[in-house]
Short mmCIF file of C-alpha atoms in Angstrom, two decimals:
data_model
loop_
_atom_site.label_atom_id
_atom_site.label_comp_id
_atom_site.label_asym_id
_atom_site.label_seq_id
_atom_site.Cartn_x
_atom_site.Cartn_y
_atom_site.Cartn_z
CA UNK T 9 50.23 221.93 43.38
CA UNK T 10 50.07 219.03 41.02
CA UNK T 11 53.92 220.41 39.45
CA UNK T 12 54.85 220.58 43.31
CA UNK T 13 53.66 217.09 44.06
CA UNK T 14 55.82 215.76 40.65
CA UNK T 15 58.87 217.21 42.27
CA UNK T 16 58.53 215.83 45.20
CA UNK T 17 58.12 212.29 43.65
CA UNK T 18 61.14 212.57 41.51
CA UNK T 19 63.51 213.55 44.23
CA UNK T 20 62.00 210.37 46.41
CA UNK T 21 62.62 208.58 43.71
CA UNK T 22 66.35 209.62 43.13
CA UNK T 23 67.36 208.84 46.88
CA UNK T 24 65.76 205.67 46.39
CA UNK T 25 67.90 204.97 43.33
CA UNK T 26 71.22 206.28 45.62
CA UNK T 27 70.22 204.43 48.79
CA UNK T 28 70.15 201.14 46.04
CA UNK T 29 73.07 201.90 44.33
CA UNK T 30 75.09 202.05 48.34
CA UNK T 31 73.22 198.81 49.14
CA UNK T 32 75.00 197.16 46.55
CA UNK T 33 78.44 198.83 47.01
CA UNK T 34 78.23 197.25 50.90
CA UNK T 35 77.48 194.13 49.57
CA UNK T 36 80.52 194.38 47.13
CA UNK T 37 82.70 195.28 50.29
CA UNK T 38 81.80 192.66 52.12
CA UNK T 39 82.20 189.63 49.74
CA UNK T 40 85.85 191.30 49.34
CA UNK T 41 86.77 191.35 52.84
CA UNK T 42 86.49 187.61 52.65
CA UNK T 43 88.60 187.26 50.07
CA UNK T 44 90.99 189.43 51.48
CA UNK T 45 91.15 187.36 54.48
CA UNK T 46 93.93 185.33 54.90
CA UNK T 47 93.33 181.19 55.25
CA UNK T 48 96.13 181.16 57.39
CA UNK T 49 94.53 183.43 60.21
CA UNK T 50 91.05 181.66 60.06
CA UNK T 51 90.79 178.23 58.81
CA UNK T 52 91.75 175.46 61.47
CA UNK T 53 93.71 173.72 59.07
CA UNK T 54 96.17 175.14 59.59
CA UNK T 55 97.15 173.34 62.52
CA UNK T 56 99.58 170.77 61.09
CA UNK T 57 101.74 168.00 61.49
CA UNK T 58 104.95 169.91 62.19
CA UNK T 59 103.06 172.44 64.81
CA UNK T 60 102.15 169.67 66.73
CA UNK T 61 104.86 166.82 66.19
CA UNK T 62 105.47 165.17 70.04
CA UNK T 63 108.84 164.82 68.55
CA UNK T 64 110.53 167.92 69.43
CA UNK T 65 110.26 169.55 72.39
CA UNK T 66 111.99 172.41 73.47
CA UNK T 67 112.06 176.41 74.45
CA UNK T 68 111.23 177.74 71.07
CA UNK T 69 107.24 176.19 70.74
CA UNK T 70 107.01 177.88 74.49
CA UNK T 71 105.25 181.27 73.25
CA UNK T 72 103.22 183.34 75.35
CA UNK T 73 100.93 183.87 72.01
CA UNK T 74 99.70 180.14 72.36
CA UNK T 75 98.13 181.13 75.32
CA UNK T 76 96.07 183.93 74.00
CA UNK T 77 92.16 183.25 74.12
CA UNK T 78 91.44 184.87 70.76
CA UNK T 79 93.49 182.22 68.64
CA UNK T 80 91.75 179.50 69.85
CA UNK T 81 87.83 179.44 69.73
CA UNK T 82 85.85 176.50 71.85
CA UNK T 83 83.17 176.67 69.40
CA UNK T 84 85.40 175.26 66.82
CA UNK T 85 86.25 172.31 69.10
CA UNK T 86 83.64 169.75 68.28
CA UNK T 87 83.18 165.81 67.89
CA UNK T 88 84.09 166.03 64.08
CA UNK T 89 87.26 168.20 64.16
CA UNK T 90 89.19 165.69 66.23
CA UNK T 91 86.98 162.13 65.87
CA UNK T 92 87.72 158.85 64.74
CA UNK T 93 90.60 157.90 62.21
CA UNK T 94 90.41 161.14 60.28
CA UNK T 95 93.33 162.36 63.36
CA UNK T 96 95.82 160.04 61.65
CA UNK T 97 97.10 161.44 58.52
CA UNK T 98 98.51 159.48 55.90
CA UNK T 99 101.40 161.13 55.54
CA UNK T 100 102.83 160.51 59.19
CA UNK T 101 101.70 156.78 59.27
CA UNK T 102 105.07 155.01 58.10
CA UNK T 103 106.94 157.38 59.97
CA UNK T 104 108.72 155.01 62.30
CA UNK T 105 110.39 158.01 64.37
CA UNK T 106 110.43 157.31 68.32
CA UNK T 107 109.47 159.93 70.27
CA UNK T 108 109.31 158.62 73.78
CA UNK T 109 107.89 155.40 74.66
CA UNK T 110 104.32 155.32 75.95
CA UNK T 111 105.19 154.81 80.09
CA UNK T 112 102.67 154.00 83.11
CA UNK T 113 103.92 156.08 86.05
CA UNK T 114 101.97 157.13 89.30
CA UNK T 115 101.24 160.10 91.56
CA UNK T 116 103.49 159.81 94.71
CA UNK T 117 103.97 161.93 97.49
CA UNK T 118 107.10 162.77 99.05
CA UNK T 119 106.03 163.69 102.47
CA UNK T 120 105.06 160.19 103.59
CA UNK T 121 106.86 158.43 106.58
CA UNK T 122 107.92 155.17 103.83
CA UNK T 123 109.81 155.54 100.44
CA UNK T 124 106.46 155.02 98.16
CA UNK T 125 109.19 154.41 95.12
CA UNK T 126 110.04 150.88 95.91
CA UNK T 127 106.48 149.43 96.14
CA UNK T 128 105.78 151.66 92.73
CA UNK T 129 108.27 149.48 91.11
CA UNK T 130 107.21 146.64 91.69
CA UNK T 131 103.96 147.58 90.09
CA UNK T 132 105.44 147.92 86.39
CA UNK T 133 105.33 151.36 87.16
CA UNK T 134 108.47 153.46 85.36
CA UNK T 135 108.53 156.53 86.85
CA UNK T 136 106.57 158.73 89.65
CA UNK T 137 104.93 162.37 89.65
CA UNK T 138 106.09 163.44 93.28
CA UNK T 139 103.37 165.60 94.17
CA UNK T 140 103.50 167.92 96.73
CA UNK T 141 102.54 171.56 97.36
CA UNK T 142 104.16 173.26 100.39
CA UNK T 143 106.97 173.71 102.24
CA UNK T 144 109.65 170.81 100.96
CA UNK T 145 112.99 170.22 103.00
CA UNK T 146 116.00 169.75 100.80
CA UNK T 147 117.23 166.78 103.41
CA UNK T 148 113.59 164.85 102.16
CA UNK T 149 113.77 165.97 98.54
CA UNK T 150 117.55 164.37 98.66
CA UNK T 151 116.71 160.91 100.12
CA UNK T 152 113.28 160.76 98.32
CA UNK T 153 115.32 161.34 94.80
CA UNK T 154 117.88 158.73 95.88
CA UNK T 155 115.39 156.29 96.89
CA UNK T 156 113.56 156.36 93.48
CA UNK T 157 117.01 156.10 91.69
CA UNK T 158 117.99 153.41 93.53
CA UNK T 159 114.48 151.64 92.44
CA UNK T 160 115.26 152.78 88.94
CA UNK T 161 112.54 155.03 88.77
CA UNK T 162 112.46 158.36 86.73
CA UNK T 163 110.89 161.46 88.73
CA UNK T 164 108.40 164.25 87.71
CA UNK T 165 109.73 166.94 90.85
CA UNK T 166 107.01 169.03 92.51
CA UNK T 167 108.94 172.25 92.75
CA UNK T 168 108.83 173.91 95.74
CA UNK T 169 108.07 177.35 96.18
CA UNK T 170 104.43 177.02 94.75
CA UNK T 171 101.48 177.76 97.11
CA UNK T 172 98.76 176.08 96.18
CA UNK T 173 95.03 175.89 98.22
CA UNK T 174 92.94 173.12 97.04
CA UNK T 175 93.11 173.87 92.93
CA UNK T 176 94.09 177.54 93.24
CA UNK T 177 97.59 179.20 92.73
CA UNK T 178 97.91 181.61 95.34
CA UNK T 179 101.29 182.85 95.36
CA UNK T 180 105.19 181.65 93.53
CA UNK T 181 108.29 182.76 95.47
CA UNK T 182 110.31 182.71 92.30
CA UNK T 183 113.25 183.07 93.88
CA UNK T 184 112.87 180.10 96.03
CA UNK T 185 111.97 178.00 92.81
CA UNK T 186 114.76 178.72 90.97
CA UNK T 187 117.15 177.47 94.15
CA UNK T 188 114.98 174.14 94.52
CA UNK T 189 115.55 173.60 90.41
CA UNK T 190 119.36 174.55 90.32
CA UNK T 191 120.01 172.19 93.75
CA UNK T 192 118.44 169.11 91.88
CA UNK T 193 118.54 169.55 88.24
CA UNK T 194 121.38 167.27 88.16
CA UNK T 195 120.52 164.58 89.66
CA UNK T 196 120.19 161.51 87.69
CA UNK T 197 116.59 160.32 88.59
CA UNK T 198 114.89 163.99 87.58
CA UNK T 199 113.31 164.17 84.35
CA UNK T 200 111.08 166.69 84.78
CA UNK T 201 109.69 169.61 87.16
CA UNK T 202 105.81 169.98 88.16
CA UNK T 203 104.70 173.53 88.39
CA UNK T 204 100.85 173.28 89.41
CA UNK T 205 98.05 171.31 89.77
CA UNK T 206 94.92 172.05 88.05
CA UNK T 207 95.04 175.64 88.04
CA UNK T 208 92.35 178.21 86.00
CA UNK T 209 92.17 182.22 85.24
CA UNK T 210 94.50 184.49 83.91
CA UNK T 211 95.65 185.79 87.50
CA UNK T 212 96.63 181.83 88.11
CA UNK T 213 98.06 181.25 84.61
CA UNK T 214 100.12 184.76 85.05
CA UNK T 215 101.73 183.08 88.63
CA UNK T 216 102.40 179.79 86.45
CA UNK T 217 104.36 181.64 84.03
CA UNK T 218 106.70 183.04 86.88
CA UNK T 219 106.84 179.15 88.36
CA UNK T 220 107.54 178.68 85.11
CA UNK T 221 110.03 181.37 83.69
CA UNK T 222 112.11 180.53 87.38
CA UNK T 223 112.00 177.22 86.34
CA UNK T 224 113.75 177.47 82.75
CA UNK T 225 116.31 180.16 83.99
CA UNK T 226 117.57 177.26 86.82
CA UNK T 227 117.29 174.44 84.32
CA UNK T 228 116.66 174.93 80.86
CA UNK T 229 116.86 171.10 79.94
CA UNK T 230 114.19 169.42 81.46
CA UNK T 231 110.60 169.82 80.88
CA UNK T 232 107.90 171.26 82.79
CA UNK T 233 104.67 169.81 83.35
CA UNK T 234 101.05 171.26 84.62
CA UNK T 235 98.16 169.58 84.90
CA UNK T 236 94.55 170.24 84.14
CA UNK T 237 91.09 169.67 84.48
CA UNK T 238 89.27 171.48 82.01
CA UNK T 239 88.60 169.75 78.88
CA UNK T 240 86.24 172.73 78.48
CA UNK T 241 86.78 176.28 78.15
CA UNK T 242 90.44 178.07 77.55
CA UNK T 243 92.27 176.79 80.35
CA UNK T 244 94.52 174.26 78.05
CA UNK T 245 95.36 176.71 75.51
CA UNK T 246 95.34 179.59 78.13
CA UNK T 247 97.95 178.30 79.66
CA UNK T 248 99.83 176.74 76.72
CA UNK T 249 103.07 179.60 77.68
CA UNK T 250 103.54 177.44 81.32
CA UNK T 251 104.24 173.90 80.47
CA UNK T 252 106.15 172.02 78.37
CA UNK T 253 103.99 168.78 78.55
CA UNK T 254 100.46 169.21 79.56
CA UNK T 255 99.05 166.76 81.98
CA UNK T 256 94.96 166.25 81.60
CA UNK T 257 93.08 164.54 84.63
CA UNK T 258 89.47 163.25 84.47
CA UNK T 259 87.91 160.90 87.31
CA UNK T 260 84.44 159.43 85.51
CA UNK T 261 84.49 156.26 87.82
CA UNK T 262 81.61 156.46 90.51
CA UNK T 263 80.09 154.53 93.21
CA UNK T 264 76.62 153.26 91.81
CA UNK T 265 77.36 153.21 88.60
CA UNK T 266 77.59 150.10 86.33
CA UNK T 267 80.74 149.38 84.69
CA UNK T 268 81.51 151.38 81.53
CA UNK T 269 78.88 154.18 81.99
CA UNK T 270 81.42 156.97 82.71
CA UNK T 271 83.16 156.06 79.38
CA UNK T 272 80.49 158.12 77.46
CA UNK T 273 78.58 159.94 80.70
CA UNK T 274 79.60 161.81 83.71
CA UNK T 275 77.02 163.22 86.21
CA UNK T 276 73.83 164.18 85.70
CA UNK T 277 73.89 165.00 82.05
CA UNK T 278 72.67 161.50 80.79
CA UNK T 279 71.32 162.75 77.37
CA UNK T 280 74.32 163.93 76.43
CA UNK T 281 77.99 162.47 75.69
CA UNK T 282 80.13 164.25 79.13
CA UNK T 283 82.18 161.24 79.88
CA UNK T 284 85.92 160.09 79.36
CA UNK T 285 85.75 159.66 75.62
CA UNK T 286 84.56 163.56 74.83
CA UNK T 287 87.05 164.71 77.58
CA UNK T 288 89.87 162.81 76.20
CA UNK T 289 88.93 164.11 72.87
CA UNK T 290 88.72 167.66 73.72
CA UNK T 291 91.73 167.75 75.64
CA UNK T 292 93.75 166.42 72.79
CA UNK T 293 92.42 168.60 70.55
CA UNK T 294 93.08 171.61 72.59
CA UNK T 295 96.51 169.87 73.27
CA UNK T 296 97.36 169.27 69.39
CA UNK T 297 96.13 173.55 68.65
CA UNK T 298 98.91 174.97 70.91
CA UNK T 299 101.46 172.40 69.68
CA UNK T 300 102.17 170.50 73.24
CA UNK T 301 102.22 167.19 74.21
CA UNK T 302 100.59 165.75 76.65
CA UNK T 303 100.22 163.18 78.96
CA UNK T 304 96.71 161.19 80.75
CA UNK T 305 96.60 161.37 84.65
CA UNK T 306 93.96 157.95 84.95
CA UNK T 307 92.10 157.52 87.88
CA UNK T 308 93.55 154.92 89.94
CA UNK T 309 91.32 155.34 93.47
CA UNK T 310 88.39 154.36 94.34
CA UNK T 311 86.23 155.55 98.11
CA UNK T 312 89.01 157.86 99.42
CA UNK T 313 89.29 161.47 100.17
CA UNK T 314 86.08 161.60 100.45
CA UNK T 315 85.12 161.11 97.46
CA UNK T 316 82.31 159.53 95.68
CA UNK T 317 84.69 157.82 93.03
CA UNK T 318 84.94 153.79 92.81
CA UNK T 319 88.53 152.19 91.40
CA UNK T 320 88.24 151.23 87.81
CA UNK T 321 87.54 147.59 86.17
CA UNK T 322 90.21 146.02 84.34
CA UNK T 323 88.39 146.44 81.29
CA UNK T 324 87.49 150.05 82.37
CA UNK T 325 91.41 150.92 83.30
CA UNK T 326 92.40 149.04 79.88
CA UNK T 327 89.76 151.13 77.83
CA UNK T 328 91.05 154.24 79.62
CA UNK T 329 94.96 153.83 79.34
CA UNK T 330 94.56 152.68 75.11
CA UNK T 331 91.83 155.11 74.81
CA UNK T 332 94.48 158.16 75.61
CA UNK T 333 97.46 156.38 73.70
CA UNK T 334 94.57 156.17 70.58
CA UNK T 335 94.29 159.98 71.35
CA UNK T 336 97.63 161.08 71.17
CA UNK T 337 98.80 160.94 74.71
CA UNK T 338 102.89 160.28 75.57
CA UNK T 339 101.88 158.14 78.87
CA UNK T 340 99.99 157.53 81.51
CA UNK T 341 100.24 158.77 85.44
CA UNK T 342 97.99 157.10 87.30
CA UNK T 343 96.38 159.22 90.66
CA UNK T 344 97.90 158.40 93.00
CA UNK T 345 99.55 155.65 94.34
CA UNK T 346 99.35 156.18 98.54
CA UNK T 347 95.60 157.08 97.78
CA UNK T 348 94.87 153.56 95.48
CA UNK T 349 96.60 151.79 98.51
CA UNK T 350 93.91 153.22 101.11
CA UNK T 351 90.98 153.05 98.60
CA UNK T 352 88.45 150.60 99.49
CA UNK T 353 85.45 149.35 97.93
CA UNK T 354 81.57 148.54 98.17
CA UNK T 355 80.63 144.68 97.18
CA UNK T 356 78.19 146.22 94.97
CA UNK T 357 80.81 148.36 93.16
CA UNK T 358 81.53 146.65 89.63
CA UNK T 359 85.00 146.31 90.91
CA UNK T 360 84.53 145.34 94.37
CA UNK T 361 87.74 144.67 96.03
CA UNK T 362 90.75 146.57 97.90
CA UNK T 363 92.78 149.19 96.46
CA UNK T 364 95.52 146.77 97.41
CA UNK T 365 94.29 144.27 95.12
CA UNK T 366 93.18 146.65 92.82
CA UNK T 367 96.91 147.55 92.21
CA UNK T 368 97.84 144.02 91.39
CA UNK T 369 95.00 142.64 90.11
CA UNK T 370 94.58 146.00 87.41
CA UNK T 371 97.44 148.15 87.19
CA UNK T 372 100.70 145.93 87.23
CA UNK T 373 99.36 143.71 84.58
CA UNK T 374 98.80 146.67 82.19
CA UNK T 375 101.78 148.46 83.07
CA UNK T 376 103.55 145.22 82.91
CA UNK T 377 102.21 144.73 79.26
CA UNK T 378 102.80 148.67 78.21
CA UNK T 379 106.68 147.68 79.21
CA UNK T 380 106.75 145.14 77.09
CA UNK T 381 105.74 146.75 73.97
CA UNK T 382 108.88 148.96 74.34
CA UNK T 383 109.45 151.19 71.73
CA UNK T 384 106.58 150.21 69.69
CA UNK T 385 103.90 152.38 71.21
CA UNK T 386 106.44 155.17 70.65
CA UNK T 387 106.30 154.84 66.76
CA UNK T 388 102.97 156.65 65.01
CA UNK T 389 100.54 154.26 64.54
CA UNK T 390 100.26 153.04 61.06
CA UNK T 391 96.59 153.06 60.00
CA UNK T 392 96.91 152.43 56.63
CA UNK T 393 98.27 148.71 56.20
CA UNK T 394 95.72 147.09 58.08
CA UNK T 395 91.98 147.28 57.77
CA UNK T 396 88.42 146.00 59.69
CA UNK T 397 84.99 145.16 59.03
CA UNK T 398 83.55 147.20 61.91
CA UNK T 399 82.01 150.35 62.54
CA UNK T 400 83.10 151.34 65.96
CA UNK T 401 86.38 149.22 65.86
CA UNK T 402 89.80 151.84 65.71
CA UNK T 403 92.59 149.86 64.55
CA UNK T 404 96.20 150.57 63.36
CA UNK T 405 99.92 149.00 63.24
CA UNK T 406 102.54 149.85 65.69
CA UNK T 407 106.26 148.56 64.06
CA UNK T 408 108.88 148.28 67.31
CA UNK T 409 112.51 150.20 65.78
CA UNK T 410 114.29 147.96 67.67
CA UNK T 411 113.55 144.66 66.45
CA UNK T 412 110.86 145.28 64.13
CA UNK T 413 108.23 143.23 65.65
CA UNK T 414 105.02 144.45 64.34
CA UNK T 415 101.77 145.03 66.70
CA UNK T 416 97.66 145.19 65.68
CA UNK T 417 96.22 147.63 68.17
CA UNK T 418 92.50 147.51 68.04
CA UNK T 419 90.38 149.13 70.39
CA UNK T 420 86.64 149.07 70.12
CA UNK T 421 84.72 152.58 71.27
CA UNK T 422 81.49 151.42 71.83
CA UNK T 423 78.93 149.40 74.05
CA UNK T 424 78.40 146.94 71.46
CA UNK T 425 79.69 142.92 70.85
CA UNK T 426 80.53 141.84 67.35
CA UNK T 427 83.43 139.51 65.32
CA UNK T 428 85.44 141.51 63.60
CA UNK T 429 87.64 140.60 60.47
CA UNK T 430 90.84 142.20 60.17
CA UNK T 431 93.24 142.59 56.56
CA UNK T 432 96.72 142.90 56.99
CA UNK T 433 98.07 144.95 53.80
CA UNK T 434 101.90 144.78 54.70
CA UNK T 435 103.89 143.38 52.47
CA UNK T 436 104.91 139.56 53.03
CA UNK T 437 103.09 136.77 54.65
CA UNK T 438 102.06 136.95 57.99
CA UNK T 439 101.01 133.35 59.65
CA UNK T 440 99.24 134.41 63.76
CA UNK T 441 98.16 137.21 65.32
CA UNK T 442 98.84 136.59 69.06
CA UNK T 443 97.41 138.40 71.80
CA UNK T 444 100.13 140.11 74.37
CA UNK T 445 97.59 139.63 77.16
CA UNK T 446 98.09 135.40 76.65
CA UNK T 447 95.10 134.67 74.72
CA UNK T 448 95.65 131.97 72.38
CA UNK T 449 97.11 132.62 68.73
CA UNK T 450 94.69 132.76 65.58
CA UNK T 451 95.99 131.72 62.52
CA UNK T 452 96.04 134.38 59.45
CA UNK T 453 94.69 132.82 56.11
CA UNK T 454 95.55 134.85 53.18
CA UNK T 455 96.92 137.49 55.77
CA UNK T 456 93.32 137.83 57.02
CA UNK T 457 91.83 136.95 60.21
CA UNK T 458 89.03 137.43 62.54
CA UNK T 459 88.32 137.51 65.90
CA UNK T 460 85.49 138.44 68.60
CA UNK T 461 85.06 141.94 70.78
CA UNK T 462 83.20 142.78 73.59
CA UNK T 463 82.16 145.97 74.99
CA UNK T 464 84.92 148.49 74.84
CA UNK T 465 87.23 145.56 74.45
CA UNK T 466 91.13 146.19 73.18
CA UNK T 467 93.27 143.68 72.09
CA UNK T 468 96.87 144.44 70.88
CA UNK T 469 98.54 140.97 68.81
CA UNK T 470 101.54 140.48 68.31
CA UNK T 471 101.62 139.83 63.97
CA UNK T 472 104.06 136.84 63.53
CA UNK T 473 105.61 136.56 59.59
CA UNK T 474 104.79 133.31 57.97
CA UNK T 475 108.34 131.43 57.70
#
């Protein structure tokens, strides 16, 4: 019994000695697998400067692989991936390649009784989205296209044979796409076709890729633009195979709230950050992974469509407009022209006039100054010959090619007030900084200077060289 019971023990002890010695071969295994990983495959840096230069934009960085929902993870999308001045890398900031200039354009729609071009222009505005979904007669299309040219305005088309109801793609007569694109592509106020307007889903994003594919056989020279809503989720990357320039819209601007609050809150979810500056963020982001650039579609209505929106302060539409050129975007389209004209507002609203006056009291005066920066907003933004004394102040140099004026953008992110001192490390003397809005100039002593900021206040000076 007793010999028995020593067996026994022995051979327990042997498979304990096996099941210890396969413990540790697992744990070999899976230590190797990470090294056997490639970096490429799994680390987000490798998302670089020449995947997602705005530079270049053309049929080849059109894959259907961008869109794929495994290569891009929303969990790695956070506040510190794309925050703050660690998005501008040293390398590209004295690269004083123009892209595109930074342009203020607006929603249009072509349907409407009057040309809406010729009162655009007269806003500052450069070109127009004409947004339209359904039936479009050629005759229209013509004399709205000739209109805008005539204006000198460029035009985003609304392609027609896209059936959209409310936000969802229902159907694309592909056929009927590819005759709208081939009838206009060559006509000289078209710079680019519009394929859909806020779609989501892979059955939608599989109907934008026929819009899409219809539209590059017609025309493969112009871009093609979609817009979204969904800083969230896959939609941006999802669709990454349907557009060449992604348009991202966010409305944060509602009636009984004080000015500023839908800069860093939206809705009901006031203990956490939901508002413009996360959704600008994340879209950018999500923009930057897939390689695309894209474009800000600002809210520019207040009580219309029913909605329970209020128009933007100056400050507010200022803060928005720099925010997205801080964050990458190419321009601005503001929605939507006819509907700012017929928004009205509440005296209690914290801007509490007319769309009307809204348009000429907010929009043409920053549209008006975005034109006269040119080429400089174009240009990366040169972060490291200038620094500040501030926390929550972003600022950076912007060198115009054509004349090689030089311009301090700084843009302060939060609901604070404070002076801030600013160093200019350029080489030379420089003697003012003068603000393009009119403010008075402020002398630099020892090419230093400082000046005052209030909430979510940006300036941009003009730096004028010592003589």
């Amino acid at each position: 019994m007793r010999k028995n019971l020593l067996r026994f023990l022995f051979v327990v002890l042997c498979l304990l000695v096996l099941v210890s010695c396969g413990d540790d071969d697992d744990d070999n295994d899976d230590t190797t697998d990470d090294d056997t990983t490639d970096d490429d495959t799994t680390d987000d840096d490798t998302t670089d400067d020449d995947t997602t230069d705005d530079d270049t934009v053309d049929d080849d960085i059109v894959d259907d692989d961008a869109a794929d929902d495994d290569t891009i993870d929303d969990d790695t999308i956070d506040d510190d991936t794309v925050d703050d001045d660690d998005t501008t890398d040293d390398d590209t900031t004295d690269d004083d390649t123009v892209s595109e200039p930074f342009t203020m354009g607006w929603y249009g729609g072509v349907p409407y009784e009057e040309d809406p071009s010729a009162g655009m222009i007269g806003t500052g505005a450069t070109f127009t989205l004409y947004y339209h979904f359904g039936y479009l007669p050629d005759e229209l299309v013509q004399t709205r296209l000739d209109q805008a040219y005539a204006n000198g305005l460029q035009v985003i088309m609304n392609v027609d044979g896209v059936t959209q109801v409310g936000p969802d793609v229902v159907s694309v007569d592909a056929e009927r796409v590819g005759e709208f694109v081939a009838t206009f592509k060559d006509h000289p106020a078209i710079v680019g076709w519009y394929t859909a307007d806020e779609p989501s889903g892979f059955f939608q994003k599989m109907l934008c890729q026929t819009a899409y594919d219809a539209v590059k056989q017609a025309d493969p020279e112009h871009l093609v633009y979609l817009c979204s809503n969904h800083s969230d989720g896959n939609t941006i990357p999802l669709f990454a195979s349907t557009y060449d320039v992604l348009i991202y819209d966010t409305y944060v601007f509602e009636q009984g709230e004080e000015e500023f609050y839908g800069l860093e809150n939206h809705g009901s979810l006031w203990w956490k950050e939901t508002g413009l500056k996360k959704r600008l963020r994340d879209a950018a982001a999500k923009a930057d992974r897939v390689g695309k650039p894209w474009m800000f579609a600002a809210q520019g209505f207040g009580r219309a469509l029913g909605c329970s929106t209020r128009l933007p302060t100056f400050a507010e539409h200022r803060f928005q407009t720099y925010y997205a050129l801080r964050r990458g975007a190419r321009g601005i389209v503001a929605f939507a022209y006819i509907t700012a004209l017929e928004s009205v507002a509440d005296p209690g609203d914290a801007y509490p006039y007319s769309g009307v006056q809204w348009v000429t009291d907010v929009y043409q005066p920053l549209a008006e100054e975005i034109a006269a920066l040119g080429n400089a907003l174009g240009v990366r933004p040169d972060t490291n010959h200038v620094a500040d004394d501030a926390d929550t102040l972003y600022s950076c140099l912007f060198r115009d090619p054509d004349d090689d004026t030089v311009y301090l953008f700084a843009l302060n992110e939060a609901d604070d007030t404070f002076d801030a001192e600013f160093a200019i490390t350029l080489s030379g003397e420089w003697a003012e900084a003068v603000p393009v809005d009119g403010g008075s100039a402020i002398p630099l002593t020892d090419n230093h200077f400082t000046d005052a900021f209030d909430r979510y206040e940006v300036k941009v000076y003009e730096l004028i060289p010592a003589a």
